[in-house]
Amino acid sequence: MTRIDARFADLKARNAKAFVAYVMAGDPDAAMSLELVRGLPAAGVDIIELGLPFTDPMADGPTIQVAGQRALEGGMTLERTLDLVRAFREGDDTTPIVLMGYYNPIFSRGVDRFLAEAKEAGIDGLIIVDLPPEEDEELCIPAQKAGLNFIRLATPTTDEKRLPKVLQNTSGFVYYVSITGITGAAAAQAVDVGPEVARIKAQTDLPVIVGFGIRTPDQARAIAGVADGAVVGSAIVAELASGKPVAEVLSFVKSLADGAHSA
Amino acid sequence: MNDLFNSFMTGPDERGRFGQFGGRFVSETLMPLILELEDQYERAKTDDSFWAEMHDLWTHYVGRPSPLYFAERLTDHLGGAKIYMKRDELNHTGAHKINNVLGQIILARRMGKTRIIAETGAGQHGVATATVCAKFGLKCVVYMGAHDVERQAPNVFRMKLLGAEVIPVTSGRGTLKDAMNDALRDWVTNVRDTFYCIGTVAGPHPYPAMVRDFQSIIGKETKEQMQAAEGRLPDTIIAAIGGGSNAMGLFYPFLDDVSVNIIGVEAGGRGVNEKMEHCASLTGGRPGVLHGNRTYLLQDEDGQILEGFSISAGLDYPGIGPEHAWLHDIGRAQYVSITDTEALEAFQLCCVMEGIIPALEPSHALAHVMKIAPDLPKDHLICMNMCGRGDKDIFTVAKALGWEMTTG
């Protein structure tokens, strides 16, 4: 049982929705990034999605692209991202951390080496955008063997025929991408998302969390109301990018978490 | 060769792999589209009416077959091997790119797609796509790095004349890689009505195989024309490589003719050095995953992609088609690099020796011909792919040579 499984068991026992926050590792710099991540649990974040910066984030909109560039320019690497997780774990051994990013930095490091280091550092799950089920042998199956959850994205284009394939090697939770598009784009509508979540839940016992296009506490409440939880990324990253101090960003995160938790 | 000779022409496998290279490294949103495309392409491949339409357009719209030309003065000047040029720069729109665009647009029409997107570096693929979209009345959006928009202004204007929308891409360093990122972002957003027309033998399966198949007309014609001219196969075939579509098109029909030397020429920029001022992925890169496929990439030790450098916008890409990566690893083809300076010399020599203004891309291939031809016997047959004409490059060349573009 990973920290992710434990967290969802706990939420279920309390009949509560999950609030997941995405932040980019090393944005705007290593120190502020660590301060922000450390503050997330107290702001009501149930699961932390930590972005691994990459030069070519093909599924991300401008907000997260620029955040990744800032992090890379500040010297962020995969090694330092793992250090950030290690530093966070010194004070928090229960909040799950999901690393979200693209495959090349992991492939470059070597899959076996990366998995051993990620597990040791305290990472609980992986969302790797450019690894569909067709490439499961690359990282998904080795990750599960190493005791990490591999969280798959399901999307509006994932039809009935394909859904079982997407769910097959997924663990931890299913991340439903609410729109066809990039992060931070068009607003997700609960009325569209609800039936899609139901469609996925009919085929799996895993929790279904919805992300992409959620920016406000009201949207977080509406989406969490039709799913097991909601993810907010770009809106938080944009707050940080506007130059606000970490404390203010965390109070915005708390308003989103309260929104999701009130669902 | 022994009886157990394995064909080099059977790839990719059902997972879209050429050895360890290729694959389908895309987000879930795009995966169903790519599977549908693969299905449609597999059907079209064996459909006579599809190829009849292609050949009709190749003949009457593009102007195929392109000539195989014996470059007599250049041959005499270099004093060695006999040099032939496959004149794909004479195609409608001035480069090989249209061979492939026609195939993809016919497929897009069969799939009921009404909006075509493309990435472009030098602008040749963008112009070809805008051209075929105009012919069929399809909406066309071309993503082009802001840096390339600047250095390839004539092609930008051409695309606009043809009714396409050109979107300058400012992310990254504003070159081909960044244009491809933004085209993928557009595709993921507009999955229902949009067809992504990729300009090279890269991207997720089935693009590398599909683009190769459409470009293979170059090699098929060359084989027949060389047979007619010399009564035999060429000894060496040479082509420039950015992503590698003109090269793959020339090489593919010759892969099992093991007597034929195959040489791909990468852009060496300012030299294949540790500062990475080049785009020679095979010479100076290592395997990685980008834009849907595993291939050789210019990258740092942390797996972050590096920006290449080349005077030629069409070669300015940090990766290479996966089939080239595989041909490199198994040794069936040889890959070399040519610097900006060498390419500029070849460009000028070709102008004055043959009365052909070549694009900067094939100037790289020609520069390698100039290196090897003098030491080869006079009966050695070289065929290089003159894959594009140089009109688009005259401003870049003038600048590099310090010439003022004035009426004087």
XYZ file of C-alpha atoms in Angstrom:
671
model
C 0.000 0.000 0.000
C 1.453 3.338 -1.048
C 0.831 6.662 0.655
C -1.633 7.337 -2.167
C -3.683 4.226 -1.385
C -3.612 5.100 2.327
C -4.721 8.661 1.659
C -7.696 7.576 -0.437
C -8.698 4.979 2.169
C -8.690 7.752 4.741
C -10.690 10.139 2.520
C -13.200 7.422 1.812
C -13.623 6.679 5.517
C -14.341 10.385 6.066
C -16.531 10.541 2.951
C -14.379 13.429 1.737
C -13.214 14.551 -1.699
C -9.533 14.858 -2.554
C -7.858 18.116 -3.416
C -4.728 17.722 -5.510
C -2.358 20.641 -6.122
C 0.209 20.798 -8.907
C 3.372 22.852 -8.522
C 6.534 22.843 -10.618
C 9.672 21.667 -8.824
C 12.193 24.490 -8.636
C 9.796 27.262 -9.630
C 10.676 30.071 -9.217
C 13.753 28.781 -7.407
C 14.697 25.795 -5.267
C 14.224 27.541 -1.893
C 10.804 29.073 -2.618
C 9.663 25.875 -4.248
C 10.512 23.859 -1.132
C 8.793 26.431 1.084
C 5.667 26.201 -1.071
C 5.594 22.404 -1.172
C 6.107 22.232 2.594
C 3.119 24.531 3.084
C 0.698 22.596 0.872
C -0.527 19.971 3.401
C -1.491 22.643 5.947
C -3.337 24.501 3.154
C -5.562 21.448 2.737
C -3.790 19.656 -0.088
C -4.396 15.908 0.081
C -1.997 14.903 -2.691
C 0.906 16.869 -4.124
C 1.571 16.669 -7.827
C 5.122 17.770 -8.377
C 6.078 18.851 -11.882
C 9.417 17.627 -13.192
C 10.686 20.398 -15.451
C 11.273 19.560 -19.120
C 12.353 21.714 -22.054
C 9.557 20.474 -24.331
C 6.331 20.043 -22.348
C 4.045 19.207 -25.276
C 0.854 18.762 -23.230
C 1.226 21.954 -21.223
C -0.071 25.438 -21.809
C 2.015 28.627 -21.547
C 1.741 28.965 -17.732
C 3.371 25.627 -16.997
C 5.780 25.881 -19.941
C 7.164 29.109 -18.535
C 7.276 27.686 -15.003
C 9.388 24.810 -16.295
C 11.701 27.228 -18.076
C 12.110 29.295 -14.902
C 12.955 26.146 -12.965
C 15.470 24.946 -15.559
C 17.089 28.365 -15.775
C 17.397 28.281 -11.993
C 19.379 25.050 -12.296
C 16.623 22.547 -11.502
C 17.420 18.964 -12.459
C 15.934 15.542 -11.810
C 18.522 15.080 -9.042
C 17.483 18.336 -7.347
C 13.818 17.444 -7.744
C 14.527 14.265 -5.804
C 16.396 16.359 -3.202
C 13.311 18.554 -2.851
C 11.191 15.486 -2.143
C 13.749 14.209 0.387
C 13.722 17.581 2.173
C 9.900 17.567 2.238
C 9.837 14.039 3.629
C 11.946 15.086 6.648
C 8.847 16.828 7.980
C 5.992 14.909 6.343
C 5.828 11.183 5.904
C 2.148 10.869 4.980
C 1.223 13.335 2.207
C 1.533 11.488 -1.105
C 3.731 12.957 -3.820
C 3.096 12.190 -7.465
C 5.819 13.179 -9.902
C 4.338 14.498 -13.135
C 6.358 15.082 -16.251
C 7.734 13.694 -19.475
C 9.703 10.560 -20.147
C 13.028 11.775 -21.503
C 14.676 12.977 -18.263
C 13.780 9.599 -16.702
C 14.900 7.587 -19.730
C 18.113 9.591 -19.782
C 18.836 8.768 -16.135
C 18.024 5.085 -16.643
C 14.672 3.623 -15.603
C 15.951 1.227 -12.923
C 18.200 3.796 -11.328
C 15.440 6.411 -11.384
C 12.852 4.094 -9.810
C 15.168 3.110 -6.986
C 16.012 6.756 -6.284
C 12.408 7.952 -6.554
C 11.208 5.292 -4.106
C 14.008 6.071 -1.665
C 13.372 9.829 -1.911
C 9.694 9.378 -1.011
C 7.862 9.658 -4.321
C 4.687 7.569 -4.366
C 3.430 7.712 -7.916
C 4.210 8.819 -11.450
C 2.191 10.569 -14.145
C 4.207 10.521 -17.337
C 2.287 12.309 -20.039
C 3.986 10.797 -23.071
C 3.746 7.159 -22.021
C 0.402 5.718 -23.204
C -0.523 2.051 -22.473
C 1.130 1.070 -25.771
C 4.496 1.858 -24.135
C 3.812 0.189 -20.754
C 6.980 -1.880 -20.858
C 9.089 1.273 -20.772
C 8.254 2.525 -17.290
C 4.736 1.635 -16.145
C 5.356 -2.031 -15.429
C 8.844 -1.534 -13.924
C 7.388 1.254 -11.717
C 4.621 -0.960 -10.353
C 7.188 -3.674 -9.626
C 9.271 -1.096 -7.753
C 6.244 -0.261 -5.580
C 5.307 3.054 -7.176
C 1.837 3.833 -8.474
C 1.583 4.560 -12.179
C -1.313 6.930 -12.682
C -2.797 7.019 -16.107
C -4.575 9.846 -17.832
C -7.993 9.105 -19.318
C -9.314 11.726 -21.725
C -12.467 12.635 -23.625
C -10.983 10.779 -26.617
C -10.568 7.557 -24.614
C -13.571 5.671 -25.942
C -15.336 2.597 -24.548
C -13.178 0.244 -26.559
C -9.954 1.781 -25.330
C -10.844 2.442 -21.681
C -10.038 -1.087 -20.419
C -6.563 -0.794 -21.915
C -6.027 2.531 -20.197
C -7.241 1.181 -16.852
C -5.402 -2.135 -17.044
C -2.036 -1.157 -15.560
C -3.199 1.946 -13.711
C -2.879 2.139 -9.954
C -3.349 4.730 -7.198
C -6.038 6.683 -9.009
C -7.224 7.566 -12.494
C -6.598 11.110 -13.655
C -9.416 12.200 -15.936
C -8.363 15.031 -18.238
C -11.544 17.092 -18.422
C -10.929 18.717 -21.799
C -9.202 17.948 -25.072
C -6.386 20.433 -24.811
C -3.391 21.604 -22.875
C -3.094 22.496 -19.196
C -4.567 25.822 -18.162
C -6.892 26.036 -21.166
C -10.691 26.076 -21.468
C -12.825 25.716 -18.346
C -14.047 22.251 -17.451
C -17.829 21.912 -17.082
C -19.152 19.658 -14.342
C -22.165 18.840 -16.487
C -19.864 17.290 -19.123
C -17.422 15.753 -16.679
C -19.965 13.933 -14.487
C -21.075 11.333 -17.034
C -17.472 10.741 -18.109
C -16.395 10.044 -14.541
C -19.347 7.686 -14.136
C -18.320 5.908 -17.322
C -14.812 5.340 -15.934
C -16.037 4.347 -12.460
C -18.220 1.690 -14.034
C -15.034 -0.064 -15.094
C -12.725 0.460 -12.121
C -12.700 0.629 -8.320
C -9.922 3.209 -8.377
C -10.721 6.795 -7.377
C -11.190 9.160 -10.337
C -9.665 12.613 -9.992
C -10.351 15.339 -12.531
C -7.905 17.940 -13.750
C -7.191 20.512 -16.533
C -9.188 23.724 -16.763
C -10.059 24.135 -13.043
C -9.075 27.580 -11.763
C -11.410 28.743 -8.985
C -12.776 27.451 -5.660
C -16.248 27.264 -7.220
C -15.010 25.172 -10.130
C -13.071 22.944 -7.720
C -16.294 22.394 -5.742
C -18.363 21.707 -8.850
C -15.880 19.234 -10.340
C -15.095 17.501 -7.026
C -18.855 17.104 -6.651
C -19.022 14.815 -9.658
C -15.731 12.964 -9.040
C -13.480 11.751 -6.218
C -11.492 14.941 -6.285
C -10.096 17.801 -8.311
C -6.644 18.932 -9.434
C -5.576 22.551 -9.836
C -2.229 23.380 -11.468
C -1.907 26.352 -13.794
C -3.967 28.684 -11.580
C -1.602 28.059 -8.637
C 1.507 28.306 -10.802
C 0.202 31.615 -12.217
C -0.201 33.039 -8.692
C 3.418 32.213 -7.980
C 4.531 33.647 -11.318
C 2.795 36.955 -10.544
C 5.386 37.483 -7.831
C 3.191 36.830 -4.809
C 4.926 35.626 -1.643
C 4.522 31.945 -0.752
C 2.126 32.725 2.100
C -0.305 34.424 -0.276
C -0.079 31.606 -2.797
C -0.827 29.153 0.005
C -3.919 31.094 1.056
C -5.156 30.848 -2.540
C -4.434 27.109 -2.442
C -6.430 26.900 0.805
C -9.433 28.581 -0.855
C -9.290 25.978 -3.650
C -8.937 23.120 -1.151
C -11.886 24.448 0.848
C -13.866 24.583 -2.375
C -13.109 20.979 -3.247
C -13.654 19.779 0.323
C -17.056 21.486 0.512
C -18.326 19.362 -2.379
C 25.359 -12.249 -48.918
C 24.227 -15.596 -47.594
C 20.833 -17.238 -47.994
C 19.662 -15.933 -44.646
C 19.810 -12.345 -45.862
C 17.357 -10.270 -43.888
C 15.640 -7.402 -45.642
C 16.282 -3.901 -44.309
C 12.887 -2.876 -45.657
C 10.505 -4.673 -43.301
C 10.358 -2.037 -40.554
C 8.712 -0.768 -38.530
C 7.298 -3.599 -36.400
C 3.704 -3.573 -35.122
C 4.732 -1.274 -32.243
C 6.131 1.217 -34.712
C 9.724 0.360 -33.820
C 12.830 0.247 -35.966
C 14.971 -1.744 -33.531
C 14.769 0.273 -30.300
C 13.823 3.468 -32.167
C 10.438 4.916 -33.078
C 7.357 4.043 -31.022
C 4.293 5.996 -29.951
C 5.272 8.328 -27.117
C 2.252 10.617 -27.095
C -0.378 11.707 -24.600
C -3.534 9.651 -24.197
C -5.624 12.348 -25.919
C -3.693 11.804 -29.147
C -3.379 8.034 -28.946
C -6.824 7.206 -30.420
C -6.120 9.609 -33.311
C -2.806 8.007 -34.054
C -4.351 4.537 -34.020
C -7.090 5.716 -36.366
C -4.522 7.245 -38.692
C -2.529 4.019 -38.689
C -5.649 2.060 -39.538
C -6.584 4.431 -42.366
C -3.072 4.463 -43.740
C -2.819 0.657 -43.692
C -6.015 0.534 -45.741
C -4.921 3.258 -48.170
C -1.553 1.573 -48.720
C -3.150 -1.379 -50.448
C -5.918 0.619 -52.110
C -5.265 1.092 -55.834
C -7.569 4.109 -56.018
C -5.465 5.882 -53.372
C -2.267 5.411 -55.346
C -4.001 6.266 -58.617
C -4.982 9.617 -57.134
C -1.429 10.146 -55.829
C 0.193 9.348 -59.151
C -2.234 11.550 -61.051
C -1.384 14.514 -58.812
C 2.328 13.714 -58.804
C 2.281 13.781 -62.588
C -0.010 16.704 -63.326
C 0.281 18.902 -60.251
C 3.806 18.300 -58.929
C 5.556 17.531 -62.199
C 6.961 14.078 -61.464
C 9.049 12.269 -62.329
C 11.749 14.797 -61.470
C 14.771 14.505 -63.765
C 17.971 12.674 -62.941
C 20.623 15.091 -64.133
C 24.269 14.389 -64.924
C 26.257 17.289 -63.487
C 28.965 17.268 -66.103
C 30.928 20.419 -65.288
C 30.912 19.670 -61.581
C 32.107 16.143 -62.344
C 34.968 17.482 -64.489
C 35.814 20.109 -61.903
C 36.089 17.582 -59.076
C 37.917 15.146 -61.343
C 36.672 11.866 -59.887
C 33.305 10.138 -59.541
C 30.480 10.784 -61.962
C 27.942 13.021 -60.219
C 24.207 12.850 -60.759
C 21.588 15.043 -59.150
C 18.033 13.951 -58.471
C 16.232 17.175 -59.295
C 13.475 17.270 -56.663
C 13.939 21.025 -56.455
C 12.014 21.195 -59.741
C 8.834 19.963 -58.080
C 5.937 22.362 -57.740
C 6.708 24.497 -54.629
C 10.423 23.908 -55.065
C 11.224 20.985 -52.824
C 10.524 17.317 -52.098
C 8.079 18.220 -49.325
C 5.005 18.169 -51.555
C 5.453 14.439 -52.342
C 4.473 13.660 -48.773
C 1.941 16.450 -48.251
C -0.212 15.164 -51.101
C -0.375 11.719 -49.519
C -1.324 13.044 -46.102
C -3.925 15.475 -47.410
C -5.595 12.768 -49.497
C -5.726 10.673 -46.322
C -7.090 13.614 -44.326
C -9.860 14.065 -46.880
C -10.707 10.371 -46.679
C -10.888 10.720 -42.887
C -13.260 13.673 -43.175
C -10.876 16.172 -41.569
C -11.438 19.796 -42.560
C -8.582 21.592 -40.840
C -4.913 20.894 -41.519
C -2.066 21.919 -39.234
C 1.646 21.685 -39.955
C 4.990 22.671 -38.484
C 7.686 24.128 -40.651
C 11.341 25.051 -40.342
C 12.646 26.455 -43.622
C 9.057 26.983 -44.690
C 9.150 24.433 -47.521
C 6.823 21.997 -45.775
C 4.589 24.882 -44.750
C 4.421 26.149 -48.335
C 3.707 22.651 -49.653
C 0.947 22.152 -47.085
C -0.575 25.583 -47.750
C -0.461 24.812 -51.483
C -2.266 21.485 -51.299
C -4.793 22.904 -48.809
C -5.536 25.717 -51.256
C -6.014 23.189 -54.028
C -8.535 21.225 -51.971
C -10.133 24.154 -50.156
C -9.027 23.100 -46.679
C -8.280 25.398 -43.767
C -4.522 25.485 -43.122
C -2.623 26.612 -40.028
C 1.183 26.538 -40.057
C 3.322 26.779 -36.921
C 6.730 28.302 -37.552
C 9.413 29.325 -35.066
C 9.657 33.098 -34.730
C 13.367 32.929 -35.557
C 12.580 31.030 -38.752
C 9.775 33.440 -39.674
C 12.466 36.088 -39.698
C 15.112 34.219 -41.706
C 12.666 32.662 -44.213
C 10.493 35.704 -44.954
C 9.783 34.818 -48.621
C 8.214 31.500 -47.617
C 6.110 33.163 -44.932
C 4.686 35.481 -47.543
C 4.083 32.563 -49.908
C 2.079 30.717 -47.269
C -0.029 33.800 -46.606
C -0.662 34.260 -50.337
C -1.858 30.674 -50.441
C -4.412 31.434 -47.769
C -2.726 29.787 -44.796
C -2.524 31.224 -41.325
C 1.106 31.355 -40.143
C 1.545 31.355 -36.381
C 5.006 32.458 -35.181
C 6.135 30.349 -32.222
C 8.077 32.205 -29.563
C 8.569 29.422 -27.005
C 12.061 27.941 -26.727
C 14.470 29.433 -29.260
C 11.749 29.778 -31.887
C 12.850 27.091 -34.351
C 11.465 23.856 -35.781
C 11.397 21.941 -32.478
C 9.275 24.620 -30.854
C 6.981 24.796 -33.879
C 6.409 21.045 -33.555
C 5.575 21.421 -29.840
C 2.946 24.036 -30.621
C 1.511 22.031 -33.507
C 1.092 19.088 -31.105
C -0.605 21.414 -28.596
C -2.991 22.568 -31.307
C -3.740 18.976 -32.308
C -4.495 17.894 -28.738
C -6.914 20.829 -28.486
C -8.648 20.337 -31.855
C -8.730 16.562 -32.119
C -12.093 16.228 -33.793
C -11.672 18.165 -37.038
C -7.910 18.534 -37.350
C -5.303 16.492 -39.216
C -1.645 17.006 -38.298
C 0.437 16.907 -41.485
C 3.989 16.173 -40.261
C 6.712 17.213 -42.677
C 9.403 14.695 -41.897
C 10.044 11.036 -41.086
C 9.695 11.679 -37.347
C 6.896 11.827 -34.795
C 4.825 8.950 -33.440
C 4.154 5.827 -35.503
C 2.792 5.700 -38.224
C 4.273 9.045 -39.344
C 7.896 7.930 -39.881
C 6.812 4.972 -42.024
C 4.028 6.846 -43.805
C 6.161 9.864 -44.731
C 8.939 7.531 -45.877
C 6.523 5.642 -48.095
C 5.259 8.853 -49.689
C 8.808 10.142 -50.232
C 10.066 6.812 -51.588
C 8.947 7.911 -55.030
C 12.303 9.760 -55.098
C 14.343 6.568 -54.738
C 12.089 4.500 -57.000
C 12.461 6.992 -59.836
C 16.195 7.309 -59.236
C 16.608 3.565 -59.548
C 14.804 3.452 -62.893
C 16.456 6.589 -64.238
C 19.940 5.444 -63.277
C 19.225 2.120 -64.932
C 18.220 3.987 -68.093
C 21.229 6.325 -67.988
C 23.982 3.943 -66.918
C 22.458 0.487 -67.084
C 23.147 -0.144 -63.400
C 22.641 0.998 -59.829
C 24.507 3.999 -58.416
C 27.517 3.224 -56.213
C 26.832 5.961 -53.679
C 23.691 7.880 -52.811
C 23.847 11.004 -50.654
C 21.236 13.234 -49.061
C 21.020 15.953 -46.424
C 19.234 15.254 -43.143
C 17.303 17.419 -40.733
C 14.474 15.101 -39.755
C 15.490 13.084 -42.781
C 12.515 12.787 -45.151
C 14.247 13.512 -48.465
C 17.058 11.176 -47.434
C 14.712 8.384 -46.365
C 12.810 8.821 -49.634
C 15.995 8.372 -51.652
C 17.516 5.660 -49.444
C 14.579 3.360 -48.786
C 14.258 1.665 -52.214
C 18.042 1.018 -52.126
C 18.294 -0.463 -48.620
C 18.470 -4.059 -49.849
C 20.850 -3.230 -52.697
C 23.850 -3.802 -50.500
C 26.339 -2.716 -53.175
C 25.008 0.835 -52.826
C 26.785 3.060 -50.277
C 24.288 5.190 -48.420
C 25.431 8.449 -46.852
C 23.318 10.873 -44.823
C 24.677 14.359 -44.221
C 23.785 16.154 -41.003
C 24.166 19.860 -40.349
C 27.480 20.461 -38.609
C 26.725 24.159 -37.991
C 29.853 25.784 -36.610
C 31.368 22.338 -36.043
C 30.381 19.259 -34.055
C 31.830 20.485 -30.765
C 30.999 20.434 -27.071
C 29.179 23.749 -27.356
C 26.531 21.976 -29.442
C 26.624 24.573 -32.193
C 25.321 22.028 -34.671
C 22.337 19.795 -35.455
C 24.178 16.512 -35.931
C 21.986 14.264 -33.753
C 23.711 11.027 -34.762
C 27.246 12.357 -34.536
C 26.776 14.446 -31.402
C 23.622 13.145 -29.678
C 22.369 10.064 -27.862
C 19.068 8.147 -27.750
C 16.113 9.822 -26.066
C 12.377 10.407 -26.435
C 10.876 13.529 -28.020
C 7.920 14.360 -30.258
C 6.431 10.893 -30.078
C 9.454 8.774 -30.941
C 12.697 7.431 -29.549
C 15.678 8.513 -31.585
C 19.056 10.201 -31.313
C 18.659 13.639 -29.755
C 20.826 16.567 -28.825
C 20.379 16.695 -25.059
C 22.234 17.526 -21.880
C 23.159 14.965 -19.211
C 19.811 15.540 -17.458
C 17.787 14.640 -20.563
C 16.827 18.241 -21.351
C 16.665 18.884 -25.090
C 19.256 21.248 -26.519
C 18.704 23.750 -29.278
C 20.699 22.880 -32.350
C 22.416 25.360 -34.574
C 22.580 25.516 -38.365
C 22.574 28.175 -41.046
C 19.888 26.049 -42.691
C 16.487 26.431 -41.053
C 15.382 23.123 -42.570
C 18.102 21.171 -40.781
C 17.772 23.039 -37.481
C 16.225 20.230 -35.461
C 17.744 18.430 -32.435
C 16.459 14.993 -33.508
C 16.387 12.725 -36.536
C 13.887 10.220 -37.926
C 13.957 6.913 -36.024
C 14.654 4.827 -39.126
C 17.866 6.792 -39.685
C 18.810 6.160 -36.036
C 18.342 2.455 -36.682
C 20.213 2.449 -40.018
C 23.041 4.239 -38.206
C 23.176 1.710 -35.380
C 23.122 -1.336 -37.658
C 25.627 0.280 -39.996
C 23.564 0.078 -43.198
C 23.967 3.803 -43.763
C 26.833 6.096 -42.904
C 26.185 9.510 -41.376
C 28.562 12.434 -41.619
C 28.345 16.140 -40.907
C 29.080 19.251 -42.937
C 29.670 22.717 -41.482
C 27.900 25.938 -42.455
C 31.076 27.132 -44.166
C 31.416 23.978 -46.257
C 27.737 24.140 -47.240
C 28.108 27.779 -48.331
C 31.071 26.838 -50.542
C 29.055 24.063 -52.157
C 26.105 26.424 -52.621
C 28.249 28.876 -54.573
C 30.033 26.220 -56.610
C 26.726 24.695 -57.678
C 25.465 28.106 -58.823
C 28.415 28.847 -61.079
C 29.198 25.306 -62.231
C 25.721 24.006 -62.967
C 23.455 27.031 -63.124
C 21.422 25.631 -60.265
C 20.801 27.667 -57.103
C 20.429 24.946 -54.489
C 18.718 25.278 -51.133
C 21.068 25.326 -48.154
C 19.823 21.869 -47.140
C 21.039 19.958 -50.249
C 24.111 22.196 -50.267
C 25.186 20.117 -47.264
C 24.819 16.913 -49.297
C 26.686 18.515 -52.192
C 29.510 19.608 -49.879
C 30.056 15.983 -48.938
C 30.038 15.010 -52.611
C 32.804 17.586 -53.108
C 34.795 15.951 -50.306
C 34.621 12.393 -51.570
C 34.248 12.633 -55.372
C 37.835 13.640 -56.212
C 39.251 10.465 -54.613
C 36.808 8.083 -56.300
C 37.342 6.419 -59.702
C 35.741 7.992 -62.765
C 33.312 5.093 -63.169
C 31.977 5.503 -59.637
C 28.379 6.750 -59.808
C 27.214 9.199 -57.141
C 23.647 10.390 -56.899
C 22.862 13.260 -54.540
C 19.378 14.474 -53.815
C 18.897 18.079 -54.875
C 15.875 18.229 -52.629
C 15.147 21.954 -52.737
C 15.850 25.122 -54.637
C 17.659 28.025 -53.044
C 15.469 31.030 -53.821
C 14.277 31.093 -50.216
C 17.884 31.193 -48.949
C 19.385 34.040 -50.957
C 18.952 36.545 -48.113
C 20.614 34.216 -45.610
C 23.455 33.491 -48.012
C 23.943 37.170 -48.860
C 24.205 37.955 -45.165
C 26.645 35.093 -44.523
C 28.839 36.189 -47.440
C 28.682 39.850 -46.460
C 26.948 40.928 -49.655
C 24.588 43.877 -49.792
C 21.274 42.949 -51.418
C 20.945 46.120 -53.446
C 20.186 46.786 -57.079
C 23.813 47.893 -57.666
